[in-house]
XYZ file of C-alpha atoms in Angstrom:
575
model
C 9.317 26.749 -58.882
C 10.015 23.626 -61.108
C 13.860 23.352 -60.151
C 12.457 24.053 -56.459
C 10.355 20.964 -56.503
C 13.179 18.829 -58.359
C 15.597 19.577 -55.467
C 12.968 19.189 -53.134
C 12.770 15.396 -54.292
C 16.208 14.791 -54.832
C 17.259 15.867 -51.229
C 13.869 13.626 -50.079
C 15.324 10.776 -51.995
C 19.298 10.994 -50.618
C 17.888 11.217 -47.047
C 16.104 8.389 -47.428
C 18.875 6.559 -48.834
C 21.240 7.524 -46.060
C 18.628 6.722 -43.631
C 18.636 3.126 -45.468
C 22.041 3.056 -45.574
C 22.567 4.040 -41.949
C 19.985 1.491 -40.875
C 21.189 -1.742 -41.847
C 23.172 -1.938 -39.031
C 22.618 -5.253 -36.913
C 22.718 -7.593 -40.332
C 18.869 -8.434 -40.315
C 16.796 -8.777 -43.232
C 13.609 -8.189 -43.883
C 13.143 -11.566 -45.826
C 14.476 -13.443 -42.733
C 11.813 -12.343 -40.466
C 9.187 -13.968 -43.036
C 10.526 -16.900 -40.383
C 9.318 -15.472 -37.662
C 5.550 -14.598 -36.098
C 4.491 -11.251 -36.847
C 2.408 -9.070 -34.339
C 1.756 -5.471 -35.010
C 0.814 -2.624 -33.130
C -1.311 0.270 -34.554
C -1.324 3.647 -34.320
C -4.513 4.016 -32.790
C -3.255 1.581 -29.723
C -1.288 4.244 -27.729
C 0.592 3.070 -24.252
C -1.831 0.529 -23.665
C -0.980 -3.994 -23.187
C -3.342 -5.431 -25.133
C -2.405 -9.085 -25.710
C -0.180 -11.323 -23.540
C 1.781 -14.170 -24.410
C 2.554 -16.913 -22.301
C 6.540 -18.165 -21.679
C 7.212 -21.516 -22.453
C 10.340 -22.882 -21.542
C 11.255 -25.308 -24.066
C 14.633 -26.962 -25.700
C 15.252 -24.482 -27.858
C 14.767 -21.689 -26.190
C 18.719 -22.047 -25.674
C 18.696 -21.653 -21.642
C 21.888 -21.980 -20.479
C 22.863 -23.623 -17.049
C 22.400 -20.149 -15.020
C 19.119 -18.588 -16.831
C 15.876 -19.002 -15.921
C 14.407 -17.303 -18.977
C 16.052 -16.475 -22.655
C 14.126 -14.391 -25.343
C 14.942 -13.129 -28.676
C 12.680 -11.082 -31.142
C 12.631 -8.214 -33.442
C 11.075 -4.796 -33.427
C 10.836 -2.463 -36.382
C 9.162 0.833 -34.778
C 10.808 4.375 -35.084
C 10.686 4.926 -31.108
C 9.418 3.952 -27.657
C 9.359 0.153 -27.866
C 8.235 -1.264 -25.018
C 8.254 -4.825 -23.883
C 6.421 -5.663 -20.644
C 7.516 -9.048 -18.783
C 4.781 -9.818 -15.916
C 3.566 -12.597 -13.873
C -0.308 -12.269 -14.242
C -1.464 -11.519 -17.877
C -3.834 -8.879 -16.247
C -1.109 -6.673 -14.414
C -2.290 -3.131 -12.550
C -0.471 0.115 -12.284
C 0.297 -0.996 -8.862
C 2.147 -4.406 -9.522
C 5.641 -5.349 -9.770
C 6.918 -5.964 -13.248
C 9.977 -5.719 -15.974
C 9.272 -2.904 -18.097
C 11.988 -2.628 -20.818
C 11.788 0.012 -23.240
C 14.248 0.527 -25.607
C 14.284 3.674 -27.581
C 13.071 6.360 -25.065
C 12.716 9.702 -25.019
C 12.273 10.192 -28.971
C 14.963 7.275 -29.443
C 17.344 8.651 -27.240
C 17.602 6.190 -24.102
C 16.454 2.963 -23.162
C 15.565 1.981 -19.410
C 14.220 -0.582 -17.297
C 11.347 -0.128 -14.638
C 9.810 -2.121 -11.926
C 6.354 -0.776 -12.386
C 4.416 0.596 -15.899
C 5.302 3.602 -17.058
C 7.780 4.558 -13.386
C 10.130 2.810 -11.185
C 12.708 3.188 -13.277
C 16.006 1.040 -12.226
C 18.363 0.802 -15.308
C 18.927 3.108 -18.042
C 21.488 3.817 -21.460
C 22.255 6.877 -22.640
C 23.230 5.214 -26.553
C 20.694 7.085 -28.633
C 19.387 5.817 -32.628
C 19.289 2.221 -31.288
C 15.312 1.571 -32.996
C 14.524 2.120 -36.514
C 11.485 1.787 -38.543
C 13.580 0.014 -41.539
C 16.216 -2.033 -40.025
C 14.614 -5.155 -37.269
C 16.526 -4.195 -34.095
C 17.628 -7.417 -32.334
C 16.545 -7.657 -28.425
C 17.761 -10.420 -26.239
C 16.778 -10.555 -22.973
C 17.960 -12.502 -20.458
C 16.849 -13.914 -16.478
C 19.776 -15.609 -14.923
C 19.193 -17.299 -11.500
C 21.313 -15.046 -9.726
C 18.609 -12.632 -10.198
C 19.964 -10.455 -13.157
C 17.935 -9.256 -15.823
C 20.338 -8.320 -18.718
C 18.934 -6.831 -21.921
C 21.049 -7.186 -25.107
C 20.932 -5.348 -28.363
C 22.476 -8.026 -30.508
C 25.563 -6.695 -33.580
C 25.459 -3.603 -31.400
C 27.605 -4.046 -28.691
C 28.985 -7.680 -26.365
C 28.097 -6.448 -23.340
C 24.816 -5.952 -22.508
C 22.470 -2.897 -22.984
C 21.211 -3.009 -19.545
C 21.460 -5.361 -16.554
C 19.444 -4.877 -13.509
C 19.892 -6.974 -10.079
C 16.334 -7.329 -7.969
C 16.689 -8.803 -4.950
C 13.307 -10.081 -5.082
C 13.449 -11.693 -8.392
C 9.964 -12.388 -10.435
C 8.668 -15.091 -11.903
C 8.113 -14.370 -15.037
C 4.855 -15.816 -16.768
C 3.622 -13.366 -19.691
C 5.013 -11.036 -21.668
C 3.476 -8.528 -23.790
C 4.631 -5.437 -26.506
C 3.499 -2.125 -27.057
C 4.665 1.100 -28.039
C 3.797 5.128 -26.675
C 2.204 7.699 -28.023
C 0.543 6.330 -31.053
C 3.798 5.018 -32.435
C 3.198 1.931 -35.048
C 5.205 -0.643 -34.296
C 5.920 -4.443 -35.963
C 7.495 -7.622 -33.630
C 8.829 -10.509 -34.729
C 9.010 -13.267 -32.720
C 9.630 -17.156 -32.726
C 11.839 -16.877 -35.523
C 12.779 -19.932 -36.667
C 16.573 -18.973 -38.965
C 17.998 -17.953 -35.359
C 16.715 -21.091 -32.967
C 14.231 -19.378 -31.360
C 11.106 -20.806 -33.042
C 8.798 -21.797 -30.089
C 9.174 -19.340 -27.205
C 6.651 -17.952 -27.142
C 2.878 -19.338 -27.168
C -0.040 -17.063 -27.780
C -2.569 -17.401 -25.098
C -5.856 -17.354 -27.219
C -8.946 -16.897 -24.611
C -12.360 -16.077 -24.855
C -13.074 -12.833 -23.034
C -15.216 -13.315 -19.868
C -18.285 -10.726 -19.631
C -16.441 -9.202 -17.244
C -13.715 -8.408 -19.601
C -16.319 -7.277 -22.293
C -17.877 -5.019 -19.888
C -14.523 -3.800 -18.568
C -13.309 -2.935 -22.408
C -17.039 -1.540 -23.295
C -17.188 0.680 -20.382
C -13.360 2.016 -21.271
C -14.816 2.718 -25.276
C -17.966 4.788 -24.041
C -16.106 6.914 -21.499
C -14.343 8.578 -24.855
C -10.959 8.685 -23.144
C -11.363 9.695 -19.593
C -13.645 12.714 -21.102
C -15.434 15.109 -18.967
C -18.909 13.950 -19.204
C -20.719 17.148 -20.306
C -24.432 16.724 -18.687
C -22.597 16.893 -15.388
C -23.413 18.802 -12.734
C -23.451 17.734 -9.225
C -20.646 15.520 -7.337
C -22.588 14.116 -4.249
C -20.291 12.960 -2.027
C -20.790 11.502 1.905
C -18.041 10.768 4.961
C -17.450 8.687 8.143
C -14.983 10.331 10.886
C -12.041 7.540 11.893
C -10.547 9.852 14.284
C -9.790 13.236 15.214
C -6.760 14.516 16.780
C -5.529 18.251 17.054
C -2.025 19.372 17.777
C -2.552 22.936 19.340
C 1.688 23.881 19.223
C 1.245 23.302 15.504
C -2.130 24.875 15.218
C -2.880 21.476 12.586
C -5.800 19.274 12.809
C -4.744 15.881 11.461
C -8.226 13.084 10.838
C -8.482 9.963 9.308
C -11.896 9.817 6.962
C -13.413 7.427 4.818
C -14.943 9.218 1.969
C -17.562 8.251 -0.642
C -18.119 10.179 -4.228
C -21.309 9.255 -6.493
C -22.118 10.711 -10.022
C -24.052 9.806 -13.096
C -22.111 9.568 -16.295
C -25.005 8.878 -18.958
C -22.220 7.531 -21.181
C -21.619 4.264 -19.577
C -24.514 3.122 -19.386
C -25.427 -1.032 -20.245
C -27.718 -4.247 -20.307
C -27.078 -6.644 -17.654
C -28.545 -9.421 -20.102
C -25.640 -8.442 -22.760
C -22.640 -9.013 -20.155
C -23.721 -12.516 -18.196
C -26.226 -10.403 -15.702
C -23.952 -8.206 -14.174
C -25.711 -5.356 -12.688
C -22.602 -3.641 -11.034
C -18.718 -3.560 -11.605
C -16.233 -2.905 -9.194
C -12.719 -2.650 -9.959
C -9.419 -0.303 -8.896
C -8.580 1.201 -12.522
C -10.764 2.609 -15.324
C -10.220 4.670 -18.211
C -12.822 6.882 -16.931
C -13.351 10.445 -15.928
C -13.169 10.715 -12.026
C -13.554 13.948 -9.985
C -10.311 15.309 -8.550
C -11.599 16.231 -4.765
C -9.083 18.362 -3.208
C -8.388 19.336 0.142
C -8.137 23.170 -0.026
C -7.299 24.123 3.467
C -4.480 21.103 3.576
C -1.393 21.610 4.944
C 0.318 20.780 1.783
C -1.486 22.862 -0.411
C -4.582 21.777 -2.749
C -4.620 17.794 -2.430
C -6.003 15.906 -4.701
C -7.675 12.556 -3.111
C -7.443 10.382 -6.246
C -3.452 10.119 -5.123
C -5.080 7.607 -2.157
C -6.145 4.402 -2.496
C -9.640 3.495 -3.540
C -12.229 1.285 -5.076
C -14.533 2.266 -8.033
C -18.083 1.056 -8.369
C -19.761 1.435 -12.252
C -23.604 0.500 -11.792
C -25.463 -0.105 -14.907
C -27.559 2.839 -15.282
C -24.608 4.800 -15.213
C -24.003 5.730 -11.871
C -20.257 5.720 -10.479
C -19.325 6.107 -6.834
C -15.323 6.061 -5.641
C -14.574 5.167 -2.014
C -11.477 6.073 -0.223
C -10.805 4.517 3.322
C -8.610 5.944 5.817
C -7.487 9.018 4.009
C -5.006 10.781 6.534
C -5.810 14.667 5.944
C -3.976 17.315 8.149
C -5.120 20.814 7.849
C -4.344 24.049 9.258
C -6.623 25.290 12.630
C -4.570 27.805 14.889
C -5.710 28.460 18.254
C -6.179 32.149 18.907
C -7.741 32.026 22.078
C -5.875 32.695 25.445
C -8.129 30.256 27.488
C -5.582 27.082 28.002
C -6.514 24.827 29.286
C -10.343 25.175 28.957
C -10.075 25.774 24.567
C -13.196 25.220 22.752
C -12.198 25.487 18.836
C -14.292 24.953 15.038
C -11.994 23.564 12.792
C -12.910 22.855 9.130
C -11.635 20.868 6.347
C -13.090 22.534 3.197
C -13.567 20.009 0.084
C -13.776 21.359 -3.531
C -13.924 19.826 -6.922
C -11.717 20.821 -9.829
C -14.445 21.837 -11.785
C -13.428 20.737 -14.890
C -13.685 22.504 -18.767
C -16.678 23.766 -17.985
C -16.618 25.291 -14.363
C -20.051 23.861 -13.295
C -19.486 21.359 -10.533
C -20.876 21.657 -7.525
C -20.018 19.661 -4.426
C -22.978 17.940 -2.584
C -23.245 16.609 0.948
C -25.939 13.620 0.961
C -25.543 12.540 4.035
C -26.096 8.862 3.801
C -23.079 7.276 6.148
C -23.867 6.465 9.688
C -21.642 8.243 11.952
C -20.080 6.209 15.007
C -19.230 7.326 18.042
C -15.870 7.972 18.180
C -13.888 7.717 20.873
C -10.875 9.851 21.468
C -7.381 8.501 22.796
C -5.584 12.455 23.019
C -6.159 15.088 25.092
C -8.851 16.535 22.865
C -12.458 15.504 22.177
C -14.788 15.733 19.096
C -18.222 17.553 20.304
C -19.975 18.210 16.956
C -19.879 18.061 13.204
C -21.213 19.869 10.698
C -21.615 20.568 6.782
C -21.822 23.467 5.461
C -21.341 24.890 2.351
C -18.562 27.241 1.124
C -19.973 31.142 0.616
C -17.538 31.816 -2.521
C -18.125 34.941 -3.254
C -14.711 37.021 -4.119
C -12.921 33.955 -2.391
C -10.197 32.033 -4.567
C -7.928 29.124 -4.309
C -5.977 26.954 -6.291
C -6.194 23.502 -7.760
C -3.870 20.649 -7.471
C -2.711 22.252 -10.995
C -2.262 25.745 -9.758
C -5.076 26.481 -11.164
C -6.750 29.736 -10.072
C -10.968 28.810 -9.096
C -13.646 30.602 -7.490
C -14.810 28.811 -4.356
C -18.462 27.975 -5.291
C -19.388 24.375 -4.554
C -17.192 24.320 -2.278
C -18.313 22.429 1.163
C -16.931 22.369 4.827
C -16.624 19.709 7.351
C -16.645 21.923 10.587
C -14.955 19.664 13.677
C -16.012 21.246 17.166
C -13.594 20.401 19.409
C -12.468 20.603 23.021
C -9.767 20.246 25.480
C -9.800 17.935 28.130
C -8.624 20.967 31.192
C -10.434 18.814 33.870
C -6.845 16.870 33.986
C -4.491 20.255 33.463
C -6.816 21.763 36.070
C -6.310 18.999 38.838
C -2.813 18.618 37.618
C -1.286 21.756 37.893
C -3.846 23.233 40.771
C -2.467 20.589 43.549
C 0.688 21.288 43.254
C -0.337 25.087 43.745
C -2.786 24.459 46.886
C -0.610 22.180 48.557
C 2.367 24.807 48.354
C 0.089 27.322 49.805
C -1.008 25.137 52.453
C 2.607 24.236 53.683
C 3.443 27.676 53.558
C 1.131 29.008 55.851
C 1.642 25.855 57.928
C 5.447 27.449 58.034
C 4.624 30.136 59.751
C 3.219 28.007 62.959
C 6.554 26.617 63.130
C 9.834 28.349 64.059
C 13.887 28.045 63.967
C 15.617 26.095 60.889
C 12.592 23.460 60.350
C 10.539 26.762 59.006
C 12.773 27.277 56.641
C 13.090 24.051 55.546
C 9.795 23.552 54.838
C 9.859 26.815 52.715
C 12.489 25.483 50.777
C 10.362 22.028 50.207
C 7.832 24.294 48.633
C 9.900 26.483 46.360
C 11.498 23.261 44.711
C 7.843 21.851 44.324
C 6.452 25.034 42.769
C 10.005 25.551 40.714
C 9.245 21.712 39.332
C 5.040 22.052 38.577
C 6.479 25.429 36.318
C 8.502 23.245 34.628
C 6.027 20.567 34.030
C 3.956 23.544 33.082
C 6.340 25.202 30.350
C 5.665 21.474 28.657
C 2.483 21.499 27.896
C 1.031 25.603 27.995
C 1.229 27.484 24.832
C 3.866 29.526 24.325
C 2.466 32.616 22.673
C 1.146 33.980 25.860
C 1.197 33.171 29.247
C -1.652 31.283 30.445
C -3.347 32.511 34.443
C -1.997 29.149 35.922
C 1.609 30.182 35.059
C 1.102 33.896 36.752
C -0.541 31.584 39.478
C 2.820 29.327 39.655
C 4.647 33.397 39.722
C 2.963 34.875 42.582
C 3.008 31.615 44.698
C 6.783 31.093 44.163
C 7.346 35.255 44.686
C 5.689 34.661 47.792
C 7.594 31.332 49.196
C 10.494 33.597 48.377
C 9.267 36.551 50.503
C 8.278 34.051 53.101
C 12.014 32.397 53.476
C 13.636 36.212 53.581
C 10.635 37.011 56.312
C 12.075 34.145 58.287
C 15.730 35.309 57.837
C 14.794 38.293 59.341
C 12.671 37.478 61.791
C 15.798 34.885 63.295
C 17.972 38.053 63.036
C 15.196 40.637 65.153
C 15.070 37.350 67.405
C 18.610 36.279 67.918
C 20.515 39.242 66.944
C 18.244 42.454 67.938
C 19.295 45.668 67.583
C 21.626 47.746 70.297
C 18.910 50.769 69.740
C 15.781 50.622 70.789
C 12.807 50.924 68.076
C 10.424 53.803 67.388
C 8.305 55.523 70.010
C 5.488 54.883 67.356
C 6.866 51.502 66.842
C 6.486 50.755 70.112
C 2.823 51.586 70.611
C 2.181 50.339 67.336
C 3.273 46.993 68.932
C 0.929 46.992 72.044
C -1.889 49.013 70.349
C -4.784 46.756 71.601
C -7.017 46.476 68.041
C -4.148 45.804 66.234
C -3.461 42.986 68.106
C -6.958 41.708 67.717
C -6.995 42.033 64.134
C -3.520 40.005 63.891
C -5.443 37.308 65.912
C -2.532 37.832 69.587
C -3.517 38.008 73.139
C -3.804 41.169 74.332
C -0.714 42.755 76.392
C -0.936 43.030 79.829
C 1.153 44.234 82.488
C 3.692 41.176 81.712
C 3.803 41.532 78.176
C 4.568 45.483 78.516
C 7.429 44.606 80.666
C 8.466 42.088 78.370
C 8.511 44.643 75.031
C 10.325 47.230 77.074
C 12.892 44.929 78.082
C 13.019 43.177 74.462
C 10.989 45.196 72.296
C 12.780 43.787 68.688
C 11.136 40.340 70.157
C 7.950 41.708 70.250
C 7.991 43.698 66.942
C 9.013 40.112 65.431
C 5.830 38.372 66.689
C 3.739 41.082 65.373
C 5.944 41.650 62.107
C 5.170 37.302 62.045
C 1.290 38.089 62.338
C 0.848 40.828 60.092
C 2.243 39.206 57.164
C 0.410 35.358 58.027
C -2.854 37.729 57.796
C -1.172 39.215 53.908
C 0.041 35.851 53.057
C -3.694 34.415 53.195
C -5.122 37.364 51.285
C -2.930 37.103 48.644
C -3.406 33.033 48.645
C -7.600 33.720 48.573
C -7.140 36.111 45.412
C -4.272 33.886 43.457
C -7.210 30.642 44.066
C -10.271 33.013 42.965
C -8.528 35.025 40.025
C -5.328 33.234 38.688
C -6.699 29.101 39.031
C -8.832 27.408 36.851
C -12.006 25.920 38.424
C -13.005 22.634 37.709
């Protein structure tokens, strides 16, 4: 065991030397940063800006004739060194900025971004660039053809990283930190390389607003789930509601309110200048994820949308999120177009957190407007209900398998507006029936003009028609838009035929049966013709196919109105 332990220390000791060894790389010592300023970053700090430093832009901050800003310090961290260049010295997640962070990844890239912590721009695959021994050199550079260059000074000419933005900033603060709980010491303003007065410490007494701000992120322990938690309460106003019914989706636009008590942020006005109430876009507090279950892109999670957060100082917290575009899944199976009546639902639920006790509340609070419509489909009711779980599961923005309990629905009844379908697409129907039994008053080629006129008009409503009807079955209009335009089509070969019995008869003479049938007195009474006389007996023995044609005519005007009555009363939709 003793000769263990003695090789254990030697091979401790030559790594360490190597490391040394390998370190001293850019030809910076340790006694030449006692130049220099000297800020350090715990271990305790994490990914987090603390302190900003203001730019000047003095003579020796060596500009040359094309750079708008010129920086040089040192860092001595093992990894993850991040230097954050900003115009505000209060920046948010949301706001444009140079992030530079050299040593990535473990110490294995370096990149720029346009945003903390993503947007990333620029990156360099050279790994081992940061060490916790050696101060690494970083130059970075704004030239006012809007290049940022970062250099790595004794490791290479060129630069480390240069990034073009064609919307350059202007650069203000800057400010270091590291990830991850990595300890980090900077040097700057060192005064054995020229670069003594570049930066200038902004020393400022923290507003109560800022003490609050930091209190409030120290007593929500992290972001924590508070444990005493048990109801969400949470309240909506309807923006609008529009439902695409060959899609089967219901797409709205809500403004939604959440309100909780977290007992852990709790203060006294009189400590923080009076202030009751603190709104602001970011905390480092615990926020419920509300998800959209029934979305069309799976569980949603509404904290990806804008909103505002409200801290009141007896603890409670309320979120608001305005116009938050949700579409979810509603098919139509009903075979009623156009007169559809639907319930759709958007069904809320909370990821319930460690301990699977959070239960969604509707309170109800929010006025609701009227809302006025612009589609084809209008809102008739809403209503809250609560989620039966039961057996029922779903999944979490995480994948995470839950019971449904807690969960709460905001049923939408809808409806279609079929008053303009129904006058649409009926006209078009009763005027071709109209024309066609006006055809049958008239005779030679105008008749069959004017059944041609009404086959194009019905052959142009069924087109219209294939627009807008569903396609999974055919609605009664379209069977309507059928039978009318089988019946113009019987109509135009009746009046083929009836020019052929009239211009062309027959050699042969009809039927003995056909005959009678054609002077049979009721007959002739029912098919609305004068009764034969003497004349008219004459007349169909000396051109009988004549006289079949008027009655053929008759027969089939008294069909063609039947089957008109019973396409209006079964096949149309009544307003």
């Amino acid at each position: 065991m003793g000769l263990k332990k003695i090789f254990l220390v030697l091979w401790t000791i030559s790594i360490g030397l190597q490391e040394a060894m390998a370190d001293f790389k850019y030809n910076v010592s340790l006694a030449q940063m006692d130049t220099c300023r000297h800020y350090t970053i715990p271990t305790n700090r994490g990914y987090h800006y603390a302190d900003f430093f203001h730019l000047t832009h003095l003579k020796n901050n060596k500009l040359g004739d094309n750079e708008l800003l010129h920086l040089k310090f040192y860092v001595m961290a093992a990894r993850d060194a991040h230097i954050l260049l900003a115009t505000t010295d209060h920046p948010r997640l949301s706001d444009k900025v140079y992030e530079i962070v050299i040593g990535a990844g473990r110490n294995s890239f370096s990149t720029i971004r346009l945003n903390m912590g993503r947007g990333r721009v620029a990156t360099n695959q050279d790994p081992s660039i940061l060490s916790m021994l050696d101060p690494t050199p970083i130059e970075v550079i704004q030239t006012k053809d809007a290049n940022l260059l970062v250099y790595i000074t004794g490791f290479k000419d060129e630069p480390l990283m240069n990034f073009t933005d064609t919307s350059p900033l202007a650069v203000e603060y800057l400010s270091f930190t590291t990830y991850d709980g990595v300890p980090a010491s900077w040097f700057y303003d060192c005064q054995f390389d020229g670069f003594a007065n570049e930066l200038e410490e902004e020393v400022r007494e923290q507003t109560p607003q800022q003490r609050l701000v930091q209190n409030i992120t120290a007593m929500a322990e992290n972001g924590s789930f508070p444990v005493d938690l048990k109801t969400v309460e949470f309240d909506f106003v309807v923006a609008s509601v529009s439902y695409q019914h060959d899609r089967g989706m219901l797409q709205s636009r809500l403004n939604l309110r959440m309100n909780w008590l977290d007992s852990r942020i709790t203060w006294e006005p009189k400590d923080f200048g009076n202030i009751n109430a603190i709104q602001h876009d970011e905390y480092e507090i615990w926020l419920p994820h509300l998800l959209v279950v029934n979305g069309v892109s799976n569980s949603k999670s509404l904290l990806q949308e804008e909103h505002k957060i409200k801290i009141r100082h007896n603890g409670q917290v309320g979120v608001e999120f305005y116009n938050v575009f949700i579409s979810t899944w509603c098919p139509n199976p009903y075979e009623n177009w156009p007169n559809e009546e639907l319930t759709c639902d958007i069904v809320f639920g909370l990821d319930q957190g460690p301990l699977e006790s959070l239960t969604l509340s509707y309170n109800g609070t929010w006025s609701h407007p009227v809302i006025n419509s612009l589609s084809e489909w209008s809102l008739r009711e809403i209503r809250v209900t609560p989620v039966a779980g039961g057996a029922n599961m779903r999944y979490t923005d995480k994948q995470i398998l839950q019971a449904m309990d807690g969960d709460v629905a905001l049923e939408f009844a809808i409806a279609r507006n079929g008053r303009f379908y129904r006058n649409v697409f009926s006209m078009p129907i009763l005027a071709s029936q109209i024309l066609i039994i006006l055809s049958f008053l008239l005779r030679g080629y105008r008749r069959g003009a004017l059944i041609l006129v009404v086959m194009v008009v019905l052959m142009l409503g069924l087109m219209f028609l294939t627009k807008h009807a569903p396609t999974f079955y055919i609605p009664p209009i379209m069977l309507a838009y059928q039978h009318i335009l089988r019946t113009a089509t019987f109509c135009y070969i009746l009046h083929i035929c009836l020019m052929w019995l009239e211009l062309y008869p027959p050699k042969c003479k009809p039927y003995g049966w056909v005959t009678s049938a054609i002077n049979f007195s009721p007959l002739r009474l029912v098919l609305c013709m004068r009764l034969s006389d003497s004349d008219d007996f004459i007349d169909s023995q000396q051109q009988p196919w004549r006289e079949v044609a008027k009655v053929l005519n008759a027969l089939c005007f008294v069909l063609i109105n039947i089957v008109c009555v019973l396409v209006v009363v079964t096949l149309l939709p009544h307003v």
